[in-house]
mmCIF file of C-alpha atoms in Angstrom:
data_model
loop_
_atom_site.group_PDB
_atom_site.id
_atom_site.type_symbol
_atom_site.label_atom_id
_atom_site.label_comp_id
_atom_site.label_asym_id
_atom_site.label_seq_id
_atom_site.Cartn_x
_atom_site.Cartn_y
_atom_site.Cartn_z
ATOM 1 C CA MET G 1 -96.860 8.233 114.118
ATOM 2 C CA GLY G 2 -96.428 4.532 113.341
ATOM 3 C CA MET G 3 -99.758 3.769 115.054
ATOM 4 C CA LYS G 4 -101.623 6.537 113.273
ATOM 5 C CA LYS G 5 -101.170 5.103 109.800
ATOM 6 C CA PRO G 6 -102.693 1.656 110.490
ATOM 7 C CA ARG G 7 -105.601 3.326 112.327
ATOM 8 C CA ARG G 8 -106.281 5.583 109.399
ATOM 9 C CA LEU G 9 -106.080 2.625 107.050
ATOM 10 C CA LEU G 10 -108.470 0.655 109.273
ATOM 11 C CA PHE G 11 -110.887 3.604 109.302
ATOM 12 C CA ILE G 12 -110.764 3.867 105.515
ATOM 13 C CA VAL G 13 -111.333 0.125 105.102
ATOM 14 C CA VAL G 14 -114.258 0.064 107.557
ATOM 15 C CA ALA G 15 -115.822 3.176 106.008
ATOM 16 C CA SER G 16 -115.420 1.723 102.503
ATOM 17 C CA VAL G 17 -116.989 -1.594 103.529
ATOM 18 C CA LEU G 18 -119.930 0.222 105.157
ATOM 19 C CA LEU G 19 -120.373 2.409 102.083
ATOM 20 C CA LEU G 20 -120.254 -0.587 99.753
ATOM 21 C CA PHE G 21 -122.796 -2.372 101.943
ATOM 22 C CA TRP G 22 -125.042 0.701 101.935
ATOM 23 C CA VAL G 23 -124.885 0.985 98.145
ATOM 24 C CA PHE G 24 -124.979 -2.659 97.160
ATOM 25 C CA PHE G 25 -127.321 -4.205 99.725
ATOM 26 C CA PRO G 26 -130.489 -2.938 97.970
ATOM 27 C CA VAL G 27 -129.104 -4.212 94.661
ATOM 28 C CA TYR G 28 -128.344 -7.566 96.279
ATOM 29 C CA TRP G 29 -131.834 -7.702 97.829
ATOM 30 C CA VAL G 30 -133.502 -6.999 94.480
ATOM 31 C CA LEU G 31 -131.324 -9.567 92.706
ATOM 32 C CA LYS G 32 -131.781 -12.393 95.195
ATOM 33 C CA THR G 33 -135.509 -11.705 95.723
ATOM 34 C CA SER G 34 -136.249 -11.632 92.006
ATOM 35 C CA PHE G 35 -134.899 -15.183 91.681
ATOM 36 C CA ALA G 36 -136.352 -16.460 94.974
ATOM 37 C CA PRO G 37 -139.380 -18.773 95.123
ATOM 38 C CA GLU G 38 -142.351 -17.489 97.126
ATOM 39 C CA GLU G 39 -141.401 -19.244 100.386
ATOM 40 C CA GLU G 40 -137.884 -17.755 100.350
ATOM 41 C CA VAL G 41 -138.525 -14.118 99.410
ATOM 42 C CA TRP G 42 -137.978 -12.811 102.940
ATOM 43 C CA ASN G 43 -134.759 -14.772 103.546
ATOM 44 C CA MET G 44 -131.606 -12.692 103.639
ATOM 45 C CA GLY G 45 -129.428 -15.362 102.050
ATOM 46 C CA LEU G 46 -129.279 -16.424 98.433
ATOM 47 C CA PRO G 47 -132.276 -18.531 97.338
ATOM 48 C CA ARG G 48 -131.725 -22.288 97.762
ATOM 49 C CA ASN G 49 -134.042 -23.053 94.852
ATOM 50 C CA PRO G 50 -133.647 -20.140 92.406
ATOM 51 C CA THR G 51 -136.474 -19.729 89.937
ATOM 52 C CA LEU G 52 -137.451 -17.566 86.984
ATOM 53 C CA ARG G 53 -141.111 -17.703 88.008
ATOM 54 C CA ASN G 54 -141.238 -14.038 89.064
ATOM 55 C CA PHE G 55 -139.959 -12.913 85.664
ATOM 56 C CA ARG G 56 -142.379 -15.236 83.886
ATOM 57 C CA ASP G 57 -145.218 -13.834 85.996
ATOM 58 C CA ILE G 58 -144.526 -10.157 85.384
ATOM 59 C CA PHE G 59 -144.516 -10.769 81.660
ATOM 60 C CA SER G 60 -147.599 -12.975 81.637
ATOM 61 C CA VAL G 61 -149.950 -12.007 84.502
ATOM 62 C CA ARG G 62 -153.111 -10.508 83.084
ATOM 63 C CA GLN G 63 -155.002 -7.468 84.319
ATOM 64 C CA GLY G 64 -157.406 -8.311 87.080
ATOM 65 C CA SER G 65 -155.319 -11.150 88.502
ATOM 66 C CA MET G 66 -155.675 -11.370 92.249
ATOM 67 C CA VAL G 67 -153.099 -11.885 94.945
ATOM 68 C CA GLU G 68 -153.720 -12.640 98.622
ATOM 69 C CA VAL G 69 -152.228 -10.174 101.101
ATOM 70 C CA SER G 70 -152.841 -10.549 104.820
ATOM 71 C CA GLY G 71 -156.003 -12.473 104.094
ATOM 72 C CA ALA G 72 -157.361 -9.912 101.636
ATOM 73 C CA MET G 73 -157.516 -10.471 97.891
ATOM 74 C CA LEU G 74 -156.039 -7.561 95.940
ATOM 75 C CA SER G 75 -156.150 -6.898 92.254
ATOM 76 C CA ILE G 76 -152.632 -6.674 90.873
ATOM 77 C CA SER G 77 -151.164 -4.952 87.883
ATOM 78 C CA PRO G 78 -151.266 -5.884 84.229
ATOM 79 C CA THR G 79 -148.074 -7.204 82.653
ATOM 80 C CA ILE G 80 -144.908 -5.176 82.669
ATOM 81 C CA MET G 81 -145.054 -4.823 78.875
ATOM 82 C CA THR G 82 -147.303 -1.734 78.731
ATOM 83 C CA PRO G 83 -145.393 0.317 81.349
ATOM 84 C CA LEU G 84 -142.089 -0.816 79.864
ATOM 85 C CA ARG G 85 -143.194 0.325 76.413
ATOM 86 C CA ASN G 86 -144.537 3.622 77.819
ATOM 87 C CA THR G 87 -141.347 4.349 79.752
ATOM 88 C CA LEU G 88 -139.173 3.513 76.777
ATOM 89 C CA LEU G 89 -141.307 5.694 74.505
ATOM 90 C CA VAL G 90 -141.315 8.690 76.869
ATOM 91 C CA ALA G 91 -137.590 8.453 77.618
ATOM 92 C CA THR G 92 -136.621 8.019 73.957
ATOM 93 C CA VAL G 93 -138.735 10.929 72.718
ATOM 94 C CA ALA G 94 -137.554 13.083 75.644
ATOM 95 C CA VAL G 95 -133.919 12.308 74.793
ATOM 96 C CA PHE G 96 -134.457 13.057 71.100
ATOM 97 C CA LEU G 97 -136.175 16.408 71.749
ATOM 98 C CA THR G 98 -133.631 17.265 74.442
ATOM 99 C CA MET G 99 -130.730 16.630 72.098
ATOM 100 C CA VAL G 100 -132.232 18.752 69.318
ATOM 101 C CA VAL G 101 -133.205 21.718 71.506
ATOM 102 C CA SER G 102 -130.282 21.710 73.917
ATOM 103 C CA SER G 103 -127.572 21.313 71.284
ATOM 104 C CA ILE G 104 -128.890 24.381 69.436
ATOM 105 C CA ALA G 105 -129.282 26.303 72.704
ATOM 106 C CA ALA G 106 -125.809 25.319 73.874
ATOM 107 C CA PHE G 107 -124.318 26.314 70.512
ATOM 108 C CA ASN G 108 -125.999 29.676 70.841
ATOM 109 C CA LEU G 109 -124.648 30.184 74.369
ATOM 110 C CA SER G 110 -121.139 29.092 73.482
ATOM 111 C CA ARG G 111 -120.697 30.913 70.173
ATOM 112 C CA PHE G 112 -122.796 34.076 69.995
ATOM 113 C CA SER G 113 -122.455 37.319 71.923
ATOM 114 C CA TYR G 114 -125.523 39.334 72.831
ATOM 115 C CA ARG G 115 -126.936 41.375 75.651
ATOM 116 C CA GLY G 116 -128.157 39.302 78.592
ATOM 117 C CA LYS G 117 -126.321 36.183 77.443
ATOM 118 C CA ARG G 118 -124.507 35.824 80.766
ATOM 119 C CA VAL G 119 -127.754 35.905 82.695
ATOM 120 C CA VAL G 120 -129.385 33.373 80.355
ATOM 121 C CA SER G 121 -126.285 31.198 80.530
ATOM 122 C CA SER G 122 -126.165 31.239 84.323
ATOM 123 C CA TYR G 123 -129.853 30.699 84.850
ATOM 124 C CA VAL G 124 -130.212 27.797 82.448
ATOM 125 C CA LEU G 125 -129.256 25.810 85.519
ATOM 126 C CA PHE G 126 -131.965 27.507 87.548
ATOM 127 C CA ALA G 127 -134.699 25.409 85.993
ATOM 128 C CA TYR G 128 -132.764 22.200 86.522
ATOM 129 C CA VAL G 129 -132.116 22.708 90.229
ATOM 130 C CA PHE G 130 -135.679 23.855 90.853
ATOM 131 C CA PRO G 131 -137.402 21.272 93.119
ATOM 132 C CA PRO G 132 -139.963 19.273 91.097
ATOM 133 C CA PHE G 133 -142.614 19.349 93.831
ATOM 134 C CA ILE G 134 -142.934 23.138 93.455
ATOM 135 C CA LEU G 135 -143.775 22.575 89.785
ATOM 136 C CA MET G 136 -146.261 19.746 90.398
ATOM 137 C CA VAL G 137 -149.353 21.940 90.563
ATOM 138 C CA PRO G 138 -148.546 24.445 87.783
ATOM 139 C CA ILE G 139 -147.445 21.724 85.342
ATOM 140 C CA THR G 140 -150.591 19.712 86.050
ATOM 141 C CA VAL G 141 -152.790 22.781 85.481
ATOM 142 C CA VAL G 142 -150.965 23.601 82.236
ATOM 143 C CA MET G 143 -151.233 20.023 80.965
ATOM 144 C CA ARG G 144 -154.946 19.901 81.789
ATOM 145 C CA ARG G 145 -155.504 23.145 79.889
ATOM 146 C CA LEU G 146 -153.531 21.832 76.925
ATOM 147 C CA GLY G 147 -155.487 18.585 76.950
ATOM 148 C CA LEU G 148 -152.287 16.666 77.617
ATOM 149 C CA TYR G 149 -153.219 15.395 81.089
ATOM 150 C CA ASP G 150 -152.975 11.609 81.330
ATOM 151 C CA SER G 151 -151.037 11.384 78.085
ATOM 152 C CA LEU G 152 -147.486 10.302 77.388
ATOM 153 C CA TRP G 153 -146.901 13.488 75.388
ATOM 154 C CA GLY G 154 -147.716 15.571 78.450
ATOM 155 C CA LEU G 155 -145.306 13.559 80.557
ATOM 156 C CA THR G 156 -142.594 13.872 77.912
ATOM 157 C CA LEU G 157 -143.014 17.652 77.816
ATOM 158 C CA ALA G 158 -142.819 17.788 81.619
ATOM 159 C CA HIS G 159 -139.559 15.832 81.527
ATOM 160 C CA LEU G 160 -138.133 18.317 79.031
ATOM 161 C CA ALA G 161 -138.438 21.006 81.707
ATOM 162 C CA TYR G 162 -135.606 19.204 83.501
ATOM 163 C CA THR G 163 -133.606 17.517 80.783
ATOM 164 C CA ILE G 164 -133.189 20.540 78.489
ATOM 165 C CA PRO G 165 -131.596 22.934 81.033
ATOM 166 C CA PHE G 166 -129.265 20.225 82.291
ATOM 167 C CA ALA G 167 -128.297 19.130 78.764
ATOM 168 C CA THR G 168 -127.795 22.734 77.633
ATOM 169 C CA TYR G 169 -125.519 23.421 80.581
ATOM 170 C CA MET G 170 -123.397 20.332 79.908
ATOM 171 C CA LEU G 171 -123.214 20.796 76.139
ATOM 172 C CA ARG G 172 -122.314 24.454 76.472
ATOM 173 C CA GLY G 173 -119.213 23.446 78.410
ATOM 174 C CA TYR G 174 -118.405 20.863 75.785
ATOM 175 C CA PHE G 175 -118.839 23.203 72.823
ATOM 176 C CA LEU G 176 -116.592 25.788 74.477
ATOM 177 C CA GLY G 177 -113.822 23.204 74.351
ATOM 178 C CA ILE G 178 -114.067 22.856 70.573
ATOM 179 C CA PRO G 179 -111.937 25.414 68.703
ATOM 180 C CA GLN G 180 -114.129 27.923 66.893
ATOM 181 C CA GLU G 181 -111.506 28.073 64.139
ATOM 182 C CA LEU G 182 -112.673 24.680 62.866
ATOM 183 C CA GLU G 183 -116.139 26.081 62.178
ATOM 184 C CA GLU G 184 -114.649 29.202 60.626
ATOM 185 C CA ALA G 185 -112.524 27.022 58.303
ATOM 186 C CA ALA G 186 -115.679 25.145 57.254
ATOM 187 C CA GLN G 187 -117.418 28.466 56.587
ATOM 188 C CA VAL G 188 -114.485 29.596 54.433
ATOM 189 C CA ASP G 189 -115.017 26.385 52.442
ATOM 190 C CA GLY G 190 -118.653 27.308 51.817
ATOM 191 C CA CYS G 191 -120.572 25.973 54.787
ATOM 192 C CA SER G 192 -123.258 28.131 56.350
ATOM 193 C CA ARG G 193 -123.097 28.699 60.097
ATOM 194 C CA PHE G 194 -125.721 26.035 60.699
ATOM 195 C CA GLN G 195 -123.961 23.576 58.365
ATOM 196 C CA SER G 196 -120.676 24.100 60.212
ATOM 197 C CA PHE G 197 -122.526 23.359 63.448
ATOM 198 C CA VAL G 198 -124.067 20.177 62.059
ATOM 199 C CA ARG G 199 -121.030 18.932 60.119
ATOM 200 C CA ILE G 200 -118.165 20.042 62.362
ATOM 201 C CA THR G 201 -119.266 20.814 65.924
ATOM 202 C CA LEU G 202 -121.788 18.029 66.451
ATOM 203 C CA PRO G 203 -119.580 15.150 65.207
ATOM 204 C CA LEU G 204 -116.686 16.421 67.327
ATOM 205 C CA SER G 205 -119.011 16.550 70.340
ATOM 206 C CA ALA G 206 -120.069 12.905 70.106
ATOM 207 C CA PRO G 207 -118.829 11.960 73.628
ATOM 208 C CA GLY G 208 -120.597 14.993 75.127
ATOM 209 C CA LEU G 209 -123.798 14.272 73.210
ATOM 210 C CA VAL G 210 -123.769 10.637 74.306
ATOM 211 C CA THR G 211 -123.219 11.641 77.933
ATOM 212 C CA VAL G 212 -126.082 14.099 77.805
ATOM 213 C CA ALA G 213 -128.323 11.552 76.097
ATOM 214 C CA ILE G 214 -127.621 8.966 78.799
ATOM 215 C CA PHE G 215 -128.233 11.396 81.663
ATOM 216 C CA SER G 216 -131.426 12.681 80.056
ATOM 217 C CA PHE G 217 -132.608 9.124 79.464
ATOM 218 C CA VAL G 218 -131.970 8.160 83.081
ATOM 219 C CA LEU G 219 -133.715 11.318 84.356
ATOM 220 C CA SER G 220 -136.781 10.582 82.250
ATOM 221 C CA TRP G 221 -136.706 6.819 82.860
ATOM 222 C CA GLY G 222 -136.699 7.132 86.648
ATOM 223 C CA ASP G 223 -139.146 10.005 87.045
ATOM 224 C CA VAL G 224 -141.782 9.377 89.682
ATOM 225 C CA VAL G 225 -143.027 12.866 90.550
ATOM 226 C CA PHE G 226 -144.428 13.957 87.195
ATOM 227 C CA ALA G 227 -145.597 10.473 86.263
ATOM 228 C CA THR G 228 -147.554 10.317 89.526
ATOM 229 C CA VAL G 229 -149.331 13.627 89.032
ATOM 230 C CA LEU G 230 -149.784 13.588 85.255
ATOM 231 C CA LEU G 231 -150.870 10.019 84.550
ATOM 232 C CA ASN G 232 -154.192 8.656 85.671
ATOM 233 C CA THR G 233 -154.938 5.437 83.786
ATOM 234 C CA GLN G 234 -153.148 2.092 83.853
ATOM 235 C CA GLU G 235 -152.617 2.096 80.091
ATOM 236 C CA GLN G 236 -150.472 5.228 80.431
ATOM 237 C CA TYR G 237 -148.466 4.237 83.514
ATOM 238 C CA THR G 238 -144.694 4.151 83.369
ATOM 239 C CA LEU G 239 -142.422 1.694 85.182
ATOM 240 C CA PRO G 240 -141.845 3.707 88.387
ATOM 241 C CA ILE G 241 -145.620 3.996 88.832
ATOM 242 C CA HIS G 242 -146.112 0.358 87.879
ATOM 243 C CA ILE G 243 -143.728 -0.655 90.679
ATOM 244 C CA GLY G 244 -146.126 1.086 93.071
ATOM 245 C CA PHE G 245 -148.681 -1.647 92.312
ATOM 246 C CA PHE G 246 -146.619 -3.966 94.458
ATOM 247 C CA LEU G 247 -146.686 -1.594 97.421
ATOM 248 C CA TRP G 248 -149.985 -1.240 99.209
ATOM 249 C CA GLY G 249 -150.578 0.734 102.394
ATOM 250 C CA GLY G 250 -146.841 0.832 103.128
ATOM 251 C CA GLU G 251 -146.531 -2.962 102.711
ATOM 252 C CA ILE G 252 -144.869 -4.938 99.955
ATOM 253 C CA VAL G 253 -147.655 -6.934 98.354
ATOM 254 C CA ASP G 254 -145.569 -9.242 96.233
ATOM 255 C CA PRO G 255 -141.801 -9.037 96.903
ATOM 256 C CA GLY G 256 -140.805 -11.478 94.166
ATOM 257 C CA ARG G 257 -142.593 -9.653 91.370
ATOM 258 C CA LEU G 258 -141.638 -6.266 92.835
ATOM 259 C CA ALA G 259 -137.948 -7.264 92.736
ATOM 260 C CA ALA G 260 -138.218 -8.709 89.215
ATOM 261 C CA THR G 261 -139.914 -5.523 87.963
ATOM 262 C CA ALA G 262 -137.376 -3.300 89.737
ATOM 263 C CA LEU G 263 -134.523 -5.342 88.295
ATOM 264 C CA ILE G 264 -135.798 -4.910 84.755
ATOM 265 C CA ALA G 265 -136.426 -1.214 85.379
ATOM 266 C CA GLY G 266 -132.834 -0.852 86.573
ATOM 267 C CA LEU G 267 -131.215 -3.042 83.945
ATOM 268 C CA VAL G 268 -132.135 -0.949 80.915
ATOM 269 C CA PRO G 269 -130.280 2.245 81.945
ATOM 270 C CA ALA G 270 -127.487 0.156 83.479
ATOM 271 C CA PHE G 271 -126.858 -1.700 80.207
ATOM 272 C CA LEU G 272 -127.055 1.540 78.293
ATOM 273 C CA TYR G 273 -124.498 3.109 80.611
ATOM 274 C CA ILE G 274 -122.119 0.139 80.456
ATOM 275 C CA ALA G 275 -122.356 -0.011 76.662
ATOM 276 C CA ILE G 276 -121.198 3.557 76.201
ATOM 277 C CA GLN G 277 -119.324 4.177 79.444
ATOM 278 C CA ARG G 278 -116.163 5.190 77.571
ATOM 279 C CA PHE G 279 -118.007 8.051 75.842
ATOM 280 C CA VAL G 280 -119.626 9.110 79.096
ATOM 281 C CA GLN G 281 -116.301 9.438 80.894
ATOM 282 C CA MET G 282 -114.786 11.405 78.009
ATOM 283 C CA GLY G 283 -117.819 13.676 77.886
ATOM 284 C CA LEU G 284 -117.844 14.308 81.618
ATOM 285 C CA VAL G 285 -114.160 15.213 81.761
ATOM 286 C CA ALA G 286 -114.394 17.528 78.770
ATOM 287 C CA GLY G 287 -117.449 19.272 80.182
ATOM 288 C CA ALA G 288 -115.788 19.668 83.561
ATOM 289 C CA VAL G 289 -112.736 21.636 82.504
ATOM 290 C CA LYS G 290 -114.226 24.015 79.983
ATOM 291 C CA GLY G 291 -116.640 26.909 80.340
ATOM 292 C CA MET O 1 -143.019 7.874 98.887
ATOM 293 C CA MET O 2 -142.249 4.914 101.155
ATOM 294 C CA THR O 3 -144.372 6.057 104.073
ATOM 295 C CA GLY O 4 -146.806 8.390 102.344
ATOM 296 C CA GLY O 5 -146.303 10.774 105.269
ATOM 297 C CA GLY O 6 -147.729 8.322 107.783
ATOM 298 C CA PRO O 7 -148.362 7.027 110.318
ATOM 299 C CA ALA O 8 -150.415 9.962 111.588
ATOM 300 C CA ASP O 9 -148.318 12.483 109.605
ATOM 301 C CA VAL O 10 -145.147 11.878 111.652
ATOM 302 C CA THR O 11 -143.089 11.418 108.466
ATOM 303 C CA LEU O 12 -144.938 14.060 106.477
ATOM 304 C CA THR O 13 -142.681 16.353 104.445
ATOM 305 C CA ILE O 14 -143.567 19.478 102.465
ATOM 306 C CA PRO O 15 -143.408 17.695 99.064
ATOM 307 C CA ILE O 16 -145.710 14.910 100.273
ATOM 308 C CA ALA O 17 -148.052 17.440 101.920
ATOM 309 C CA THR O 18 -148.187 19.420 98.674
ATOM 310 C CA TYR O 19 -148.955 16.269 96.694
ATOM 311 C CA LYS O 20 -151.639 15.104 99.124
ATOM 312 C CA ILE O 21 -153.373 18.470 99.249
ATOM 313 C CA ALA O 22 -153.244 18.972 95.499
ATOM 314 C CA PHE O 23 -154.085 15.508 94.260
ATOM 315 C CA LEU O 24 -155.495 13.321 97.007
ATOM 316 C CA LEU O 25 -157.547 15.548 99.308
ATOM 317 C CA GLY O 26 -160.047 17.278 97.070
ATOM 318 C CA LEU O 27 -157.749 18.813 94.439
ATOM 319 C CA ASN O 28 -157.050 21.928 96.494
ATOM 320 C CA TYR O 29 -154.567 23.537 94.098
ATOM 321 C CA PRO O 30 -154.484 26.995 95.758
ATOM 322 C CA LEU O 31 -153.573 25.566 99.171
ATOM 323 C CA ALA O 32 -150.992 23.219 97.649
ATOM 324 C CA SER O 33 -149.483 26.133 95.742
ATOM 325 C CA ALA O 34 -149.337 28.091 98.986
ATOM 326 C CA TYR O 35 -147.322 25.251 100.542
ATOM 327 C CA ALA O 36 -144.905 25.290 97.613
ATOM 328 C CA VAL O 37 -144.583 29.077 97.623
ATOM 329 C CA ALA O 38 -144.032 29.109 101.409
ATOM 330 C CA VAL O 39 -140.772 27.197 101.021
ATOM 331 C CA LEU O 40 -139.755 28.929 97.815
ATOM 332 C CA PRO O 41 -137.568 31.618 99.520
ATOM 333 C CA ILE O 42 -135.344 28.881 100.983
ATOM 334 C CA PHE O 43 -134.894 27.305 97.581
ATOM 335 C CA VAL O 44 -134.340 30.625 95.835
ATOM 336 C CA VAL O 45 -131.364 31.336 98.110
ATOM 337 C CA LEU O 46 -129.950 27.819 97.618
ATOM 338 C CA ILE O 47 -130.498 27.919 93.864
ATOM 339 C CA TYR O 48 -128.940 31.366 93.630
ATOM 340 C CA LEU O 49 -125.819 30.167 95.445
ATOM 341 C CA THR O 50 -125.650 27.028 93.273
ATOM 342 C CA VAL O 51 -126.085 28.964 90.052
ATOM 343 C CA ARG O 52 -123.463 31.499 91.084
ATOM 344 C CA ARG O 53 -120.987 28.761 91.807
ATOM 345 C CA LEU O 54 -121.648 26.654 88.713
ATOM 346 C CA GLY O 55 -122.937 29.209 86.237
#
């Protein structure tokens, strides 16, 4: 019995260390490579002569610049500014539309009674857990027909197919935790149903709304599948597609710039998450125990 | 995404095959859709179980 406890502890420690290594090694690699000079990018250790050159390059390299890979000269991407702006634009608009649509949908599902509500409520999740690759072809065909192929609006609409069901599901749980009597009291004082929703329910749901906004933003920010199939010109590319410029034929063309770009792509949602982590935790807990 | 299904299709998965057929090899949407629909029953069962548990 006395031997079992230390063994279990040892197992937990080893498993935790392995897990931490598994999770943090890619982050470490991106961090150290982004600051490494060209001759040190493949070293495993921290760079001896750290530099900001990679960051300077990704913000200043012009379209048509060439880089030598295995003896061949390849054209590399334009600056990170255009994809960064595109990604930010798509994610922000997607979050805004998601919040508007899903909060109304969630309010409907949490407050009103009607025939078929249970089915609708259950299958809101259906769309979210549907594998994106099955939707690749139909969404592309629809966007082509609508004239939204290769446009940021088309990509934003495609993202809504995933963010809205997820946000509705989470917000529904949150709204169920807010006493309906508060809205009824507001209605007694002269508010309409919609006004009570806007003035009472939404402010009380701030942690849930923030959580949903963050998750929707991250979903849209990191999307590769729809961006790959719906965007066709460099001016429209988003960050995940832009990162692909540094990968050619299964090889990393320019590790330093790849790492710097990946770091910036990862930093935005990370900062956002850290800034409002308190709200996110509150929102997650509330959504987990209700509905 | 990392391997693109290669070398010689040894790492090819259904999503990558669907993407290649639909968008890289002559825009064959019907065949790509057939690939997606072929695996749909598996997902329908999994989604149904997930929805029942969470919904």
